[in-house]
Tab-separated table of C-alpha atoms and ligand atoms in Angstrom:
chain	number	residue	atom	x	y	z
A	1	GLU	CA	0.008	0.016	-0.013
A	2	GLN	CA	2.762	2.426	0.984
A	3	ASN	CA	4.346	2.581	-2.434
A	4	ARG	CA	1.106	2.700	-4.430
A	5	LYS	CA	1.349	5.890	-6.439
A	6	TRP	CA	-1.564	8.219	-6.019
A	7	VAL	CA	-2.236	10.495	-8.944
A	8	HIS	CA	-1.953	14.187	-8.107
A	9	ALA	CA	-5.231	16.084	-7.828
A	10	ASP	CA	-3.995	18.599	-10.416
A	11	ASP	CA	-3.522	15.737	-12.917
A	12	ILE	CA	-6.979	14.378	-12.188
A	13	ARG	CA	-8.504	17.831	-12.732
A	14	GLU	CA	-6.582	18.214	-16.009
A	15	ARG	CA	-7.818	14.838	-17.205
A	16	PHE	CA	-11.419	15.506	-16.114
A	17	SER	CA	-11.639	18.971	-17.687
A	18	GLN	CA	-10.243	17.635	-20.957
A	19	ALA	CA	-12.731	14.753	-20.936
A	20	MET	CA	-15.555	17.133	-20.252
A	21	SER	CA	-14.497	19.456	-23.015
A	22	THR	CA	-14.444	16.533	-25.468
A	23	MET	CA	-17.837	15.375	-24.363
A	24	TYR	CA	-19.339	18.874	-24.656
A	25	GLN	CA	-17.780	19.361	-28.070
A	26	GLN	CA	-19.631	16.240	-29.266
A	27	GLU	CA	-22.846	17.333	-27.603
A	28	VAL	CA	-22.759	20.967	-28.734
A	29	PRO	CA	-20.743	21.368	-31.970
A	30	GLN	CA	-20.952	25.182	-31.740
A	31	TYR	CA	-18.747	24.960	-28.629
A	32	GLY	CA	-16.032	23.483	-30.862
A	33	VAL	CA	-16.377	26.468	-33.213
A	34	LEU	CA	-16.129	28.842	-30.245
A	35	LEU	CA	-12.932	27.072	-29.145
A	36	SER	CA	-11.185	27.547	-32.478
A	37	LEU	CA	-12.299	31.179	-32.715
A	38	VAL	CA	-10.964	31.957	-29.247
A	39	ALA	CA	-7.697	30.087	-29.873
A	40	GLU	CA	-7.214	32.039	-33.161
A	41	VAL	CA	-7.853	35.423	-31.556
A	42	ASN	CA	-5.586	34.605	-28.635
A	43	GLN	CA	-2.832	33.663	-31.035
A	44	GLN	CA	-3.262	36.938	-32.960
A	45	ILE	CA	-3.160	38.978	-29.730
A	46	LEU	CA	-0.033	37.278	-28.459
A	47	GLU	CA	1.725	37.799	-31.820
A	48	SER	CA	0.719	41.459	-32.026
A	49	ASP	CA	1.592	42.203	-28.378
A	50	PRO	CA	4.923	40.563	-27.576
A	51	LEU	CA	5.125	42.478	-24.313
A	52	LEU	CA	1.917	40.902	-23.098
A	53	ALA	CA	3.092	37.450	-24.252
A	54	THR	CA	6.346	37.883	-22.312
A	55	ARG	CA	4.578	39.061	-19.212
A	56	LEU	CA	2.054	36.257	-19.229
A	57	ASN	CA	4.851	33.758	-19.798
A	58	GLN	CA	6.933	35.149	-16.933
A	59	ALA	CA	3.925	35.080	-14.590
A	60	GLY	CA	3.374	31.411	-15.555
A	61	ASP	CA	-0.057	32.432	-16.902
A	62	LEU	CA	0.491	31.598	-20.591
A	63	ALA	CA	0.340	27.805	-20.380
A	64	ARG	CA	-2.982	27.774	-18.586
A	65	LEU	CA	-4.677	29.956	-21.188
A	66	SER	CA	-5.211	27.275	-23.796
A	67	VAL	CA	-6.717	24.800	-21.298
A	68	GLU	CA	-8.646	27.342	-19.256
A	69	ARG	CA	-12.408	26.745	-19.030
A	70	HIS	CA	-15.263	27.198	-16.670
A	71	GLY	CA	-18.506	25.341	-16.793
A	72	ALA	CA	-21.838	25.571	-14.976
A	73	ILE	CA	-24.191	23.031	-13.505
A	74	ARG	CA	-27.341	23.157	-11.411
A	75	VAL	CA	-28.470	20.623	-8.794
A	76	GLY	CA	-31.656	20.060	-6.865
A	77	THR	CA	-30.798	18.674	-3.450
A	78	ALA	CA	-28.364	19.050	-0.539
A	79	GLU	CA	-27.268	15.453	-0.997
A	80	GLU	CA	-26.365	16.117	-4.665
A	81	LEU	CA	-24.501	19.252	-3.733
A	82	SER	CA	-22.486	17.713	-0.918
A	83	THR	CA	-21.573	14.665	-3.028
A	84	LEU	CA	-20.356	17.031	-5.733
A	85	ARG	CA	-18.216	18.721	-3.103
A	86	GLN	CA	-16.602	15.414	-2.311
A	87	LEU	CA	-16.194	14.526	-5.978
A	88	PHE	CA	-14.549	17.862	-6.886
A	89	ALA	CA	-12.252	17.662	-3.856
A	90	ILE	CA	-10.629	14.678	-5.519
A	91	MET	CA	-9.657	17.007	-8.370
A	92	GLY	CA	-8.438	19.730	-6.051
A	93	MET	CA	-11.524	21.922	-6.567
A	94	HIS	CA	-13.048	23.527	-3.518
A	95	PRO	CA	-16.090	25.767	-2.938
A	96	VAL	CA	-15.164	29.431	-3.106
A	97	GLY	CA	-17.641	32.328	-2.751
A	98	TYR	CA	-21.387	32.532	-2.246
A	99	TYR	CA	-23.601	33.954	-4.969
A	100	ASP	CA	-27.252	34.810	-4.330
A	101	LEU	CA	-29.061	34.913	-7.638
A	102	SER	CA	-32.554	35.126	-6.171
A	103	GLN	CA	-32.094	38.907	-6.068
A	104	ALA	CA	-32.043	38.792	-9.879
A	105	GLY	CA	-35.160	36.614	-10.030
A	106	VAL	CA	-33.301	33.312	-10.513
A	107	PRO	CA	-34.312	30.787	-7.857
A	108	VAL	CA	-30.833	29.445	-7.071
A	109	HIS	CA	-27.835	30.153	-4.913
A	110	SER	CA	-24.383	29.180	-5.966
A	111	THR	CA	-20.682	28.695	-5.338
A	112	ALA	CA	-17.670	28.051	-7.604
A	113	PHE	CA	-15.696	24.866	-7.195
A	114	ARG	CA	-12.144	25.755	-8.161
A	115	PRO	CA	-8.484	25.196	-7.352
A	116	THR	CA	-7.288	27.504	-4.579
A	117	THR	CA	-3.467	27.371	-4.515
A	118	PRO	CA	-1.330	29.480	-6.870
A	119	ALA	CA	0.431	26.310	-8.203
A	120	ALA	CA	-2.838	24.521	-8.903
A	121	LEU	CA	-4.324	27.585	-10.571
A	122	LYS	CA	-1.341	27.947	-12.851
A	123	ARG	CA	-1.534	24.326	-13.798
A	124	ASN	CA	-5.195	24.254	-14.745
A	125	PRO	CA	-7.722	26.694	-13.219
A	126	PHE	CA	-10.792	24.644	-14.259
A	127	ARG	CA	-13.839	25.811	-12.313
A	128	LEU	CA	-17.474	24.921	-12.134
A	129	PHE	CA	-20.130	27.446	-11.195
A	130	THR	CA	-22.540	25.272	-9.224
A	131	SER	CA	-26.052	26.293	-8.360
A	132	LEU	CA	-28.520	24.738	-5.938
A	133	LEU	CA	-32.187	25.161	-6.762
A	134	ARG	CA	-34.154	26.864	-4.045
A	135	LEU	CA	-37.358	24.872	-3.849
A	136	ASP	CA	-38.505	27.150	-1.067
A	137	LEU	CA	-39.035	29.794	-3.756
A	138	ILE	CA	-41.743	27.688	-5.438
A	139	GLU	CA	-44.985	29.173	-4.090
A	140	ASP	CA	-47.366	26.370	-4.956
A	141	ASP	CA	-47.231	23.742	-2.138
A	142	THR	CA	-48.272	20.777	-4.246
A	143	LEU	CA	-45.807	21.607	-7.034
A	144	ARG	CA	-43.017	22.152	-4.519
A	145	GLN	CA	-43.647	18.732	-2.976
A	146	ARG	CA	-43.882	17.132	-6.404
A	147	ALA	CA	-40.490	18.605	-7.403
A	148	ALA	CA	-38.947	17.449	-4.103
A	149	ASP	CA	-40.326	13.889	-4.633
A	150	ILE	CA	-38.955	13.707	-8.192
A	151	LEU	CA	-35.535	14.887	-7.008
A	152	SER	CA	-35.343	12.483	-4.105
A	153	ALA	CA	-36.044	9.563	-6.433
A	154	ARG	CA	-33.050	10.187	-8.733
A	155	ASP	CA	-29.358	9.472	-8.290
A	156	ILE	CA	-27.200	11.663	-10.513
A	157	PHE	CA	-24.086	9.652	-9.661
A	158	THR	CA	-23.273	6.145	-10.934
A	159	PRO	CA	-22.897	3.508	-8.224
A	160	ARG	CA	-19.200	3.093	-9.216
A	161	CYS	CA	-18.666	6.815	-8.986
A	162	ARG	CA	-19.935	6.783	-5.403
A	163	GLU	CA	-17.646	3.845	-4.666
A	164	LEU	CA	-14.599	5.608	-6.035
A	165	ILE	CA	-15.347	8.723	-3.967
A	166	LYS	CA	-15.474	6.505	-0.871
A	167	LEU	CA	-12.330	4.673	-1.927
A	168	HIS	CA	-10.477	7.976	-2.321
A	169	GLN	CA	-11.575	8.977	1.187
A	170	LEU	CA	-10.415	5.672	2.623
A	171	GLN	CA	-7.087	5.326	0.821
A	172	GLY	CA	-6.229	9.019	0.617
A	173	GLY	CA	-5.815	8.843	-3.118
A	174	LEU	CA	-6.491	7.021	-6.363
A	175	ASP	CA	-3.966	5.181	-8.533
A	176	ALA	CA	-3.724	5.577	-12.286
A	177	ALA	CA	-6.227	2.877	-13.175
A	178	GLN	CA	-8.721	4.115	-10.599
A	179	VAL	CA	-8.386	7.665	-11.907
A	180	GLU	CA	-9.170	6.520	-15.368
A	181	GLU	CA	-12.364	4.885	-14.079
A	182	PHE	CA	-13.168	7.880	-11.888
A	183	VAL	CA	-12.962	10.319	-14.843
A	184	THR	CA	-15.205	8.078	-16.945
A	185	GLN	CA	-17.694	7.495	-14.181
A	186	SER	CA	-17.903	11.053	-12.910
A	187	LEU	CA	-18.387	12.401	-16.461
A	188	GLU	CA	-21.741	10.522	-16.556
A	189	THR	CA	-23.232	12.949	-13.984
A	190	PHE	CA	-22.760	15.835	-16.382
A	191	ARG	CA	-23.914	14.200	-19.605
A	192	TRP	CA	-26.929	15.487	-21.511
A	193	HIS	CA	-30.023	13.237	-21.577
A	194	GLN	CA	-32.781	13.655	-24.127
A	195	GLN	CA	-35.054	11.496	-22.073
A	196	THR	CA	-36.771	13.270	-19.166
A	197	THR	CA	-37.662	11.581	-15.934
A	198	VAL	CA	-41.113	13.179	-15.945
A	199	ASP	CA	-44.211	13.211	-18.157
A	200	SER	CA	-44.972	16.189	-20.361
A	201	GLU	CA	-47.601	17.550	-18.029
A	202	THR	CA	-45.268	17.681	-15.022
A	203	TYR	CA	-42.574	19.287	-17.166
A	204	GLN	CA	-44.990	21.960	-18.315
A	205	ALA	CA	-46.154	22.671	-14.779
A	206	LEU	CA	-42.599	23.081	-13.505
A	207	HIS	CA	-41.559	25.012	-16.571
A	208	GLN	CA	-44.369	27.433	-16.061
A	209	GLN	CA	-43.191	28.058	-12.508
A	210	HIS	CA	-39.700	28.784	-13.821
A	211	ARG	CA	-37.695	27.368	-16.787
A	212	LEU	CA	-34.831	26.723	-14.483
A	213	ILE	CA	-36.875	24.565	-12.200
A	214	ALA	CA	-37.809	22.333	-15.094
A	215	ASP	CA	-34.210	22.195	-16.134
A	216	VAL	CA	-33.021	21.050	-12.750
A	217	VAL	CA	-35.865	18.703	-11.808
A	218	CYS	CA	-36.859	16.889	-15.021
A	219	PHE	CA	-33.614	15.210	-16.081
A	220	PRO	CA	-31.661	12.216	-14.677
A	221	GLY	CA	-28.401	14.174	-14.344
A	222	CYS	CA	-27.059	17.676	-13.917
A	223	HIS	CA	-25.971	18.277	-17.486
A	224	ILE	CA	-23.180	20.736	-17.997
A	225	ASN	CA	-24.918	23.789	-19.479
A	226	HIS	CA	-21.887	25.589	-20.914
A	227	LEU	CA	-18.111	25.490	-21.003
A	228	THR	CA	-16.366	28.799	-21.377
A	229	PRO	CA	-12.949	29.379	-22.884
A	230	ARG	CA	-10.899	32.470	-21.893
A	231	THR	CA	-10.002	35.023	-24.490
A	232	LEU	CA	-7.435	37.847	-24.358
A	233	ASP	CA	-9.783	40.135	-26.364
A	234	ILE	CA	-13.466	39.643	-25.905
A	235	ASP	CA	-14.420	42.636	-28.096
A	236	ARG	CA	-12.712	41.031	-31.036
A	237	VAL	CA	-14.260	37.628	-30.440
A	238	GLN	CA	-17.675	39.171	-30.056
A	239	ALA	CA	-17.238	41.049	-33.334
A	240	LEU	CA	-16.100	37.865	-35.118
A	241	MET	CA	-18.827	35.568	-33.812
A	242	PRO	CA	-21.350	36.256	-36.593
A	243	GLN	CA	-18.714	35.352	-39.213
A	244	TYR	CA	-18.538	31.972	-37.497
A	245	GLY	CA	-22.263	31.493	-37.618
A	246	ILE	CA	-22.722	32.340	-33.936
A	247	THR	CA	-25.100	35.055	-32.727
A	248	PRO	CA	-23.849	36.585	-29.509
A	249	LYS	CA	-26.101	38.133	-26.855
A	250	ALA	CA	-26.382	41.861	-27.315
A	251	ILE	CA	-24.298	43.147	-24.415
A	252	ILE	CA	-20.822	42.204	-23.083
A	253	GLU	CA	-21.357	41.891	-19.347
A	254	GLY	CA	-19.044	43.306	-16.713
A	255	PRO	CA	-16.537	46.181	-16.807
A	256	PRO	CA	-15.545	48.036	-19.985
A	257	ARG	CA	-12.384	47.445	-22.012
A	258	ARG	CA	-9.374	48.733	-20.054
A	259	THR	CA	-5.596	49.092	-20.376
A	260	VAL	CA	-5.372	46.948	-17.205
A	261	PRO	CA	-8.318	44.532	-17.589
A	262	VAL	CA	-10.221	44.132	-14.302
A	263	LEU	CA	-12.372	41.274	-13.019
A	264	LEU	CA	-14.355	39.523	-15.689
A	265	ARG	CA	-16.088	40.381	-18.982
A	266	GLN	CA	-18.431	37.851	-20.505
A	267	THR	CA	-20.685	37.305	-23.410
A	268	SER	CA	-22.717	34.336	-24.470
A	269	PHE	CA	-24.825	32.977	-27.261
A	270	LYS	CA	-28.421	31.900	-26.859
A	271	ALA	CA	-29.348	28.484	-25.571
A	272	LEU	CA	-30.169	25.848	-28.166
A	273	ASP	CA	-33.698	24.499	-28.646
A	274	GLU	CA	-33.078	20.813	-28.176
A	275	PRO	CA	-35.370	17.837	-28.749
A	276	VAL	CA	-36.425	15.890	-25.652
A	277	ARG	CA	-38.686	12.929	-25.078
A	278	PHE	CA	-40.946	12.889	-22.019
A	279	SER	CA	-41.638	9.760	-19.963
A	280	ASP	CA	-45.125	9.504	-21.492
A	281	ASP	CA	-43.336	9.354	-24.846
A	282	HIS	CA	-44.461	12.794	-26.041
A	283	PRO	CA	-41.738	14.652	-27.902
A	284	GLY	CA	-40.849	18.280	-26.942
A	285	THR	CA	-38.019	20.726	-26.759
A	286	HIS	CA	-35.920	22.137	-23.952
A	287	THR	CA	-33.528	25.101	-23.843
A	288	ALA	CA	-30.670	24.778	-21.395
A	289	ARG	CA	-27.344	24.708	-23.029
A	290	PHE	CA	-25.518	27.678	-24.412
A	291	GLY	CA	-22.106	29.072	-25.291
A	292	GLU	CA	-20.084	31.677	-23.488
A	293	ILE	CA	-16.692	33.364	-23.665
A	294	GLU	CA	-14.872	35.464	-21.128
A	295	GLN	CA	-11.914	37.722	-20.649
A	296	ARG	CA	-10.360	37.761	-17.173
A	297	GLY	CA	-8.492	40.633	-15.594
A	298	VAL	CA	-6.931	41.527	-12.283
A	299	ALA	CA	-8.628	40.523	-8.975
A	300	LEU	CA	-9.793	43.513	-6.914
A	301	THR	CA	-9.525	44.215	-3.220
A	302	HIS	CA	-12.605	44.974	-1.190
A	303	LYS	CA	-11.992	48.648	-1.907
A	304	GLY	CA	-11.585	48.035	-5.600
A	305	ARG	CA	-14.674	45.918	-5.752
A	306	GLU	CA	-16.740	48.541	-3.997
A	307	LEU	CA	-15.620	51.123	-6.499
A	308	TYR	CA	-16.429	48.691	-9.333
A	309	ASP	CA	-19.893	47.876	-7.951
A	310	ARG	CA	-20.675	51.602	-7.494
A	311	LEU	CA	-19.586	52.526	-11.019
A	312	LEU	CA	-21.407	49.601	-12.608
A	313	ALA	CA	-24.594	50.493	-10.792
A	314	ALA	CA	-24.208	54.121	-11.796
A	315	ALA	CA	-23.744	53.152	-15.442
A	316	GLY	CA	-26.924	51.041	-15.562
A	317	SER	CA	-27.439	48.592	-18.439
A	318	GLY	CA	-27.847	49.350	-22.108
A	319	LYS	CA	-29.449	47.644	-25.064
A	320	GLU	CA	-26.857	48.204	-27.774
A	321	ASN	CA	-23.346	47.039	-27.084
A	322	GLN	CA	-21.176	49.820	-28.589
A	323	GLN	CA	-23.249	52.468	-26.959
A	324	HIS	CA	-23.195	50.628	-23.657
A	325	GLN	CA	-19.400	50.098	-23.780
A	326	ASP	CA	-18.817	53.817	-24.587
A	327	HIS	CA	-21.059	54.797	-21.702
A	328	LEU	CA	-19.347	52.345	-19.338
A	329	SER	CA	-15.923	53.647	-20.390
A	330	SER	CA	-16.880	57.182	-19.593
A	331	VAL	CA	-18.311	56.215	-16.183
A	332	PHE	CA	-15.216	54.118	-15.457
A	333	THR	CA	-12.775	56.994	-16.018
A	334	GLU	CA	-12.974	57.316	-12.269
A	335	PHE	CA	-11.373	53.898	-11.893
A	336	PRO	CA	-7.545	54.089	-12.113
A	337	ASP	CA	-6.260	52.269	-15.169
A	338	ASP	CA	-2.540	51.727	-14.544
A	339	ASP	CA	-0.775	49.136	-12.415
A	340	VAL	CA	1.073	51.665	-10.245
A	341	THR	CA	-2.042	53.532	-9.163
A	342	LEU	CA	-4.014	50.322	-8.729
A	343	ARG	CA	-1.313	49.155	-6.313
A	344	GLN	CA	-0.784	52.423	-4.572
A	345	GLN	CA	-4.492	52.903	-3.938
A	346	GLN	CA	-4.748	49.208	-2.985
A	347	LEU	CA	-7.513	48.539	-5.485
A	348	ALA	CA	-6.087	45.308	-6.965
A	349	TRP	CA	-4.017	42.260	-6.022
A	350	TYR	CA	-0.533	41.444	-7.439
A	351	GLU	CA	2.022	38.660	-7.255
A	352	TYR	CA	5.511	39.920	-6.504
A	353	ALA	CA	8.716	38.256	-7.683
A	354	LEU	CA	12.396	39.237	-7.569
A	355	THR	CA	14.210	39.788	-10.857
A	356	GLU	CA	17.718	38.330	-11.275
A	357	LYS	CA	19.058	41.771	-10.363
A	358	GLY	CA	16.780	41.800	-7.326
A	359	LYS	CA	17.983	38.348	-6.178
A	360	SER	CA	21.606	39.327	-6.191
A	361	ARG	CA	20.909	42.670	-4.452
A	362	GLY	CA	18.529	41.358	-1.813
A	363	ILE	CA	15.572	43.194	-0.375
A	364	ALA	CA	15.050	44.564	3.135
A	365	VAL	CA	11.681	44.439	4.877
A	366	GLY	CA	9.783	47.695	4.379
A	367	GLU	CA	11.534	48.901	1.301
A	368	ASP	CA	9.413	50.899	-1.094
A	369	VAL	CA	7.813	48.457	-3.564
A	370	GLU	CA	7.277	51.022	-6.323
A	371	VAL	CA	10.871	52.152	-6.164
A	372	LEU	CA	12.098	48.561	-6.341
A	373	ILE	CA	9.854	47.910	-9.372
A	374	ALA	CA	10.948	51.143	-11.083
A	375	GLU	CA	14.592	50.225	-10.533
A	376	GLY	CA	14.153	46.724	-11.945
A	377	TYR	CA	14.639	44.678	-8.748
A	378	LEU	CA	11.056	43.498	-8.451
A	379	VAL	CA	8.176	42.662	-10.777
A	380	ALA	CA	4.497	42.675	-9.936
A	381	ASN	CA	2.066	40.628	-11.976
A	382	PRO	CA	-1.661	41.170	-11.683
A	383	LEU	CA	-3.420	38.281	-9.954
A	384	VAL	CA	-6.047	36.822	-12.264
A	385	TYR	CA	-9.650	37.122	-11.007
A	386	GLU	CA	-10.583	33.462	-10.612
A	387	ASP	CA	-14.233	33.953	-9.600
A	388	PHE	CA	-17.558	35.111	-10.938
A	389	LEU	CA	-19.732	38.181	-10.924
A	390	PRO	CA	-23.312	37.751	-9.754
A	391	VAL	CA	-24.654	40.616	-11.824
A	392	SER	CA	-23.108	39.106	-14.925
A	393	ALA	CA	-24.198	35.619	-13.942
A	394	ALA	CA	-27.772	36.912	-13.526
A	395	GLY	CA	-27.514	38.556	-16.968
A	396	ILE	CA	-26.340	35.296	-18.483
A	397	PHE	CA	-29.092	33.302	-16.772
A	398	GLN	CA	-31.689	35.873	-17.944
A	399	SER	CA	-30.567	35.987	-21.555
A	400	ASN	CA	-30.919	32.267	-21.699
A	401	LEU	CA	-34.347	32.169	-20.148
A	402	GLY	CA	-35.653	34.099	-23.103
A	403	ASP	CA	-38.279	36.528	-21.897
A	404	ASN	CA	-37.675	37.807	-18.381
A	405	GLN	CA	-39.263	35.303	-16.034
A	406	ALA	CA	-39.467	36.866	-12.657
A	407	SER	CA	-39.495	34.699	-9.527
A	408	SER	CA	-40.210	35.811	-6.014
A	409	GLN	CA	-37.183	37.443	-4.483
A	410	GLY	CA	-35.665	35.482	-1.624
A	411	ARG	CA	-33.292	36.518	1.075
A	412	ALA	CA	-29.717	35.451	0.628
A	413	SER	CA	-29.211	32.386	2.779
A	414	ARG	CA	-25.611	31.559	2.837
A	415	GLU	CA	-26.036	29.491	6.013
A	416	GLU	CA	-28.602	27.260	4.343
A	417	PHE	CA	-26.367	26.901	1.331
A	418	GLU	CA	-23.400	25.870	3.482
A	419	ALA	CA	-25.535	23.442	5.463
A	420	ALA	CA	-26.585	21.796	2.180
A	421	LEU	CA	-22.990	21.817	0.974
A	422	GLY	CA	-21.711	20.297	4.192
A	423	ALA	CA	-18.905	22.816	4.340
A	424	VAL	CA	-18.286	26.566	4.470
A	425	VAL	CA	-17.355	28.314	1.262
A	426	GLN	CA	-13.954	30.033	1.234
A	427	ASP	CA	-13.760	33.794	0.957
A	428	GLU	CA	-12.242	34.674	-2.425
A	429	ILE	CA	-10.779	37.959	-1.273
A	430	ALA	CA	-8.935	36.192	1.606
A	431	LEU	CA	-7.415	33.818	-0.974
A	432	TYR	CA	-6.103	36.687	-3.110
A	433	ALA	CA	-4.784	38.487	-0.066
A	434	ALA	CA	-2.968	35.334	1.126
A	435	HIS	CA	-1.523	34.794	-2.359
A	436	GLU	CA	-0.184	38.357	-2.546
A	437	TYR	CA	1.197	38.211	0.999
A	438	ALA	CA	3.009	34.901	0.351
A	439	SER	CA	4.624	36.361	-2.778
A	440	LYS	CA	5.785	39.438	-0.821
A	441	GLN	CA	7.147	37.168	1.865
A	442	SER	CA	9.119	35.120	-0.627
A	443	CYS	CA	10.714	38.377	-1.895
A	444	GLY	CA	11.666	39.402	1.618
A	445	LEU	CA	9.347	42.396	1.517
A	446	VAL	CA	7.430	41.487	4.630
B	1	OOG	C1	-24.710	29.675	-14.546
B	1	OOG	C2	-24.563	31.059	-15.072
B	1	OOG	C3	-23.351	31.742	-14.466
B	1	OOG	C4	-21.184	32.683	-15.295
B	1	OOG	O1	-20.231	32.586	-16.127
B	1	OOG	O2	-21.418	33.753	-14.668
B	1	OOG	C5	-22.103	31.566	-15.163
B	1	OOG	C6	-25.828	28.897	-15.124
B	1	OOG	O3	-26.454	29.314	-16.076
B	1	OOG	O4	-26.037	27.761	-14.599
B	1	OOG	O5	-21.744	30.540	-15.682
B	2	NI	NI1	-20.459	30.927	-17.302
């Protein structure tokens, strides 16, 4: 037993995310088109901006770009959510952040399962935005009970998948053969099924309450509903999408284009109308799966995030993209747009490293960071924002629900979410702060 070789969690995550990407490419061919478009644009940007290429490479952020994806799934019960937590832990993905989407009329609350250490993030930052349906927001008692009954009768995990999770917990790891089986088995949970578990009448009743409720309750698994590649220039990808036969949603969500990109900008294309077959053998259609791209920028401190939230709220939302982006840009002139000011005003997080020159000189605790950077002893690379934005997430949800379907607004209930999860979610800002601090420590700055 001692010399059995456990596969590293980072390798399991890499394998799993590749397998998921392959599966989704087969299920949704337009996703494959999106991947090649993004890869092409990223290549062009890196060729036309060698400085950016060098900086990304030095920061160790270039390699992850071509494998970087996030996906999203939705589950119906506490048991499903807590089993997912145990499954993702095997791949080094842990719950970070709490997102309350009920404020935006979407009856779910969510977290992101993602790697949390700098090394794991550089290797493969695969993340899954995971939402738990809030049955308590279904007003009709009978329908709520019906949904709960349907959910409690299903098992979204294969028996072997459950065994392998247990085995991992007992052994403290999985060997190569077990990992292979684990990847195959766990993928089944996220596969699309045309066959619903309910008859057409039940589907319609749940659908009428909220499309998302039907999506979560009526299928045997929690199908992955999108996988998102990361682009270095979302405006260019958005502009090119129609040439590739893809119609993007009107507005790019998030902050405007910046010299120093901040947080997260996203756009998506509309969900597909897909054929389904109900348990009473009636045919129908269901819209759940869509495409999305994103551009990630620097992670913000509490102070930076407050400024962002205030400016975004002040800007409001537009209907036409160019007009909206121009308006956003003018509102965001108040947000500093150079690394020095972002650091000096403590608006964003950075990873510090000594240059060769800095290593031979040595650094004393308390020296002026900006002077050291200006004199070439130290470099500071922006920390990538690894999380999500609830306002954008709500916008993405809404654009895929077609017409605005309102649902009763619920209170945020992080405690209930964590009880269902069986763990507390980590605070994303604390993770960025710890990452920055550790990098300063390794340079001798603190
Ligand atoms: C999740 C939507 C949120 C994002 O990128 O903000 C999301 C969903 O539709 O299940 O993926
Ligand atoms: Ni997404």
